[in-house]
XYZ file of C-alpha atoms in Angstrom:
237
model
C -23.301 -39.221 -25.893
C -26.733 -38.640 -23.942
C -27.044 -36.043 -21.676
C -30.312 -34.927 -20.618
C -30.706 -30.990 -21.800
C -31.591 -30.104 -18.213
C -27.984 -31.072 -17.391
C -26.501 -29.428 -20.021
C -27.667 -26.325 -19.081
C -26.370 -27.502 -15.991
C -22.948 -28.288 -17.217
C -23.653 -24.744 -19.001
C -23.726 -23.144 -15.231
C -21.230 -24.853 -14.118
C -18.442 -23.464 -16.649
C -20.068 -19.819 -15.980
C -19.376 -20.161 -12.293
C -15.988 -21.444 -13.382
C -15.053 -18.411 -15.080
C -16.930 -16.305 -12.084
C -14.201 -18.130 -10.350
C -11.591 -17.742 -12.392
C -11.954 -13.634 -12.314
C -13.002 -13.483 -8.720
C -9.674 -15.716 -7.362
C -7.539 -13.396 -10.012
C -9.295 -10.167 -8.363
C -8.793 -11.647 -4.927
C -4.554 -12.566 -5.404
C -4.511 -8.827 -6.877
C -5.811 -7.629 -3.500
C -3.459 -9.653 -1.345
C -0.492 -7.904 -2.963
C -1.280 -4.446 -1.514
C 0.161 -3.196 -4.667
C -2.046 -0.591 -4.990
C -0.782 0.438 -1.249
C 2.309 0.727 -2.504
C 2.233 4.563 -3.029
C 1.123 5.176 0.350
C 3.701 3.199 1.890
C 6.278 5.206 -0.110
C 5.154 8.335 0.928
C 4.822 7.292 4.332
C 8.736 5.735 4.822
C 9.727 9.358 2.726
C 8.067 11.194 5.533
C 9.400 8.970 8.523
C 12.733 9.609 6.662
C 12.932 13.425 5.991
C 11.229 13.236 9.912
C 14.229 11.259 11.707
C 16.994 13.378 9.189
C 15.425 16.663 10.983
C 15.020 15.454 14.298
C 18.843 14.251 14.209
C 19.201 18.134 13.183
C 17.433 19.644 15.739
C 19.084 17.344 17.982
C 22.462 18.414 16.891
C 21.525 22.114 17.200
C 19.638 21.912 20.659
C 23.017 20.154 21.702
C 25.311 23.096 20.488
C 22.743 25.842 22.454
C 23.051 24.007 25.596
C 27.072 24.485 24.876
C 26.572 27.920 24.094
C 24.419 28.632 27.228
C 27.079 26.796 29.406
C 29.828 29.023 27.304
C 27.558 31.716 28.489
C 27.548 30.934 32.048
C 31.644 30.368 32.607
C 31.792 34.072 30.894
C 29.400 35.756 33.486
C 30.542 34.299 36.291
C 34.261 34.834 35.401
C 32.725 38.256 34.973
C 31.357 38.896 38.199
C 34.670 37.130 39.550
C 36.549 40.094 37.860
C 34.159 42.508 38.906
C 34.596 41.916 42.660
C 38.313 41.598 42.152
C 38.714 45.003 40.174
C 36.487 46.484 42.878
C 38.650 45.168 45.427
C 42.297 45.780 43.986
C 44.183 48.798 45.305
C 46.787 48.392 42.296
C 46.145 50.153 39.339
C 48.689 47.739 37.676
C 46.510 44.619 38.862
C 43.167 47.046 37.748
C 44.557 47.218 34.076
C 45.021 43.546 33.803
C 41.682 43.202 34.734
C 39.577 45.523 33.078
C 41.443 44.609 29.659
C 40.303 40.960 30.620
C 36.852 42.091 31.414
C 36.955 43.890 28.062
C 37.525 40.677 26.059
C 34.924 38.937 28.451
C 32.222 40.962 27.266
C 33.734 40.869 24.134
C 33.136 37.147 24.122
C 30.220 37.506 25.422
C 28.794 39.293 22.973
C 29.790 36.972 20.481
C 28.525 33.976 22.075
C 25.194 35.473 22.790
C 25.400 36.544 18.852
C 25.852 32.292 18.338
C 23.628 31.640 20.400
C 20.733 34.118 18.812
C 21.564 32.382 15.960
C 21.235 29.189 17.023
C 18.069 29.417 18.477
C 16.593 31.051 15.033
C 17.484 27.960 13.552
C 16.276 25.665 16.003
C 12.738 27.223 15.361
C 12.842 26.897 12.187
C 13.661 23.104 12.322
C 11.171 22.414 15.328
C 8.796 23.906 12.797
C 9.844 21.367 9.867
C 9.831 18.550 12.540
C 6.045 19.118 13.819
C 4.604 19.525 10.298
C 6.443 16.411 8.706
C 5.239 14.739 12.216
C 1.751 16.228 11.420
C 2.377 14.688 7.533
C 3.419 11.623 8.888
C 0.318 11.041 10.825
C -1.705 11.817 8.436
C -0.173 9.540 6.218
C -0.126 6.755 8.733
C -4.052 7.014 9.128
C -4.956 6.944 5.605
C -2.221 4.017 5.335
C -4.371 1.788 8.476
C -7.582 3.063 6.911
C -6.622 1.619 3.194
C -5.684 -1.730 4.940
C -8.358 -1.734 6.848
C -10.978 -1.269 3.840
C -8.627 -4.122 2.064
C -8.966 -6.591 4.240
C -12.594 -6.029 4.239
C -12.586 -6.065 0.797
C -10.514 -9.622 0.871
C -12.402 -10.869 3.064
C -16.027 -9.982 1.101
C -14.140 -11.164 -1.840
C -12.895 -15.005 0.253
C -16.682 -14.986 1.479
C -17.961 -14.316 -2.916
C -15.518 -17.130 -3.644
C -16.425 -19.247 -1.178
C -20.398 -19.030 -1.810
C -19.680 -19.543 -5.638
C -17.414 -22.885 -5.137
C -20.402 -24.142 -2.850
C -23.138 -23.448 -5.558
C -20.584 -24.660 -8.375
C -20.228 -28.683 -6.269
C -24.091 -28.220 -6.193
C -24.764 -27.964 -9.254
C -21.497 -30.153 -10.337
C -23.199 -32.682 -8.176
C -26.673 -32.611 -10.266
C -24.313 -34.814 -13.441
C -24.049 -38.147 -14.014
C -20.780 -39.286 -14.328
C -20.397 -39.817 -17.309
C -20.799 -36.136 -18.086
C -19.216 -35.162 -14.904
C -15.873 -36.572 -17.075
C -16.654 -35.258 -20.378
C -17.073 -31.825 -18.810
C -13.642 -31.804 -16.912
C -12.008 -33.824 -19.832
C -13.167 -30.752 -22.269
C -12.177 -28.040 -19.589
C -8.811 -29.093 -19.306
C -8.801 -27.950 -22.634
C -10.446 -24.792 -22.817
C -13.962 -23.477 -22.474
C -16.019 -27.130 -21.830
C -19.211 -25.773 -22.641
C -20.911 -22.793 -24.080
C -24.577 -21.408 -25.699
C -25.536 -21.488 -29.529
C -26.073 -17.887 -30.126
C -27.910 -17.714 -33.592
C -25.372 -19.323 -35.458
C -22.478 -18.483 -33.275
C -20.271 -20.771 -30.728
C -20.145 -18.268 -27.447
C -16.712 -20.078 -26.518
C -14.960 -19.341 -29.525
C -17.023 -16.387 -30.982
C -16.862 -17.725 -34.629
C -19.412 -18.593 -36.157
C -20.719 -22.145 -37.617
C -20.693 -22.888 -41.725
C -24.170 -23.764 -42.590
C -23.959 -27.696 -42.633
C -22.333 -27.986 -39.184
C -25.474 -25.402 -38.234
C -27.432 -27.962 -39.370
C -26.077 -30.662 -37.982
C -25.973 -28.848 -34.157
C -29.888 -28.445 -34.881
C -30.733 -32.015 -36.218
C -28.912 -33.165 -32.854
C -31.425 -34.186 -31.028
C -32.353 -32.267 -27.666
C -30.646 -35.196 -24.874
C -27.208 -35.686 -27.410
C -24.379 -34.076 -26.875
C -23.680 -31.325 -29.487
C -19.624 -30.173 -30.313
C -18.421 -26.970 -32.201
C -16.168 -27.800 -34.914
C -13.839 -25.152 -34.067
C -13.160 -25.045 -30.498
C -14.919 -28.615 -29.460
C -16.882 -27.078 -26.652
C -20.241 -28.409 -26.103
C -23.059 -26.360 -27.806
C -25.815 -25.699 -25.448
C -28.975 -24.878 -27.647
């Protein structure tokens, strides 16, 4: 078949922008997973996690000092209420009863306000875990939006690449007659259509030609179609 050698180089340009494709679309669905996200995104729902598990503590605890406090409160004023009664009474009888009450009022006291010390210690101490896995959290969340951000620029760079390629590949597809138009997408449904004579070596299949079929690639003249005997692709010399 007769193919001018200007359009086999051609034909040879074309299959190199094929396999620019090829790599760029690969490159290109590997970026649209995120996959490489992935970590990030684990770390951040482990943070948001470990975040909502201590607020829900701190919650919990900042509920049971507010209890404590209005524990606190009944005690003092029942207290006082003693207090003006003892101070009052003119029985000694009646003042017994109530300073043994007031006795395990401040008694109570004491231990409620010992709860409540307690209490509060540990509500600092989870406050404290709260703001720094809110602090992690944020930090994660910014390095997450700036990683998606640079992907998508990167996807769309890499759309742009692909798109600019596929233009310049119909160009230069365009430049072949028919006839070779078909022989070249006949032979790359099979494989590598077309590739360079490199000494005495087939650049689609890397092996390298016996010395008659080297011959008989040279003696083909310059406008004929030339085949490897291994792989069939078409020998650009």
């Amino acid at each position: 078949m007769k193919v001018p050698h200007a359009h086999q180089e051609v034909m040879l340009q074309v299959a190199g922008l094929d396999l620019e494709l090829e790599a760029l679309s690969s490159h290109l669905a590997e970026l649209q997973t995120g996959a490489h996200l992935d970590a990030l995104r684990t770390n951040l729902f482990a943070a948001s996690s470990r975040m909502l598990e201590q607020q829900t503590q701190l919650e919990n605890l900042q509920q049971e000092l507010r209890k404590l406090e209005a524990d606190i409160e009944l005690v003092d004023k029942r207290i006082e209420l003693d207090k003006q009664r003892l101070s009052s009474t003119s029985s000694s009888k009646d003042a017994e009863g109530i300073s043994s009450e007031l006795r395990s009022l401040t008694a109570r006291k004491s231990n409620l306000e010992d709860q409540e010390l307690e209490i509060m210690e540990k509500v600092e101490q989870v406050a404290a875990l709260v703001e720094a896995e809110s602090e992690t959290r944020t930090s994660l969340s910014i390095e997450l939006a700036d990683a998606e951000a640079a992907l998508a620029g990167d996807i769309t760079k890499l759309a742009s690449k692909i798109s600019i390629v596929k233009t310049d590949r119909a160009a230069k597809f365009s430049i072949l007659t028919e006839e070779a138009a078909a022989l070249f997408t006949k032979k790359a449904s099979r494989g590598i259509p077309v590739a360079a004579l490199k000494g005495r070596d087939c650049d689609a299949c890397r092996i390298g030609l016996t010395s008659s079929a080297y011959e008989d690639v040279i003696a083909t003249p310059a406008d004929e179609i030339a085949t490897c005997p291994n792989c069939q692709a078409i020998l650009v010399r």
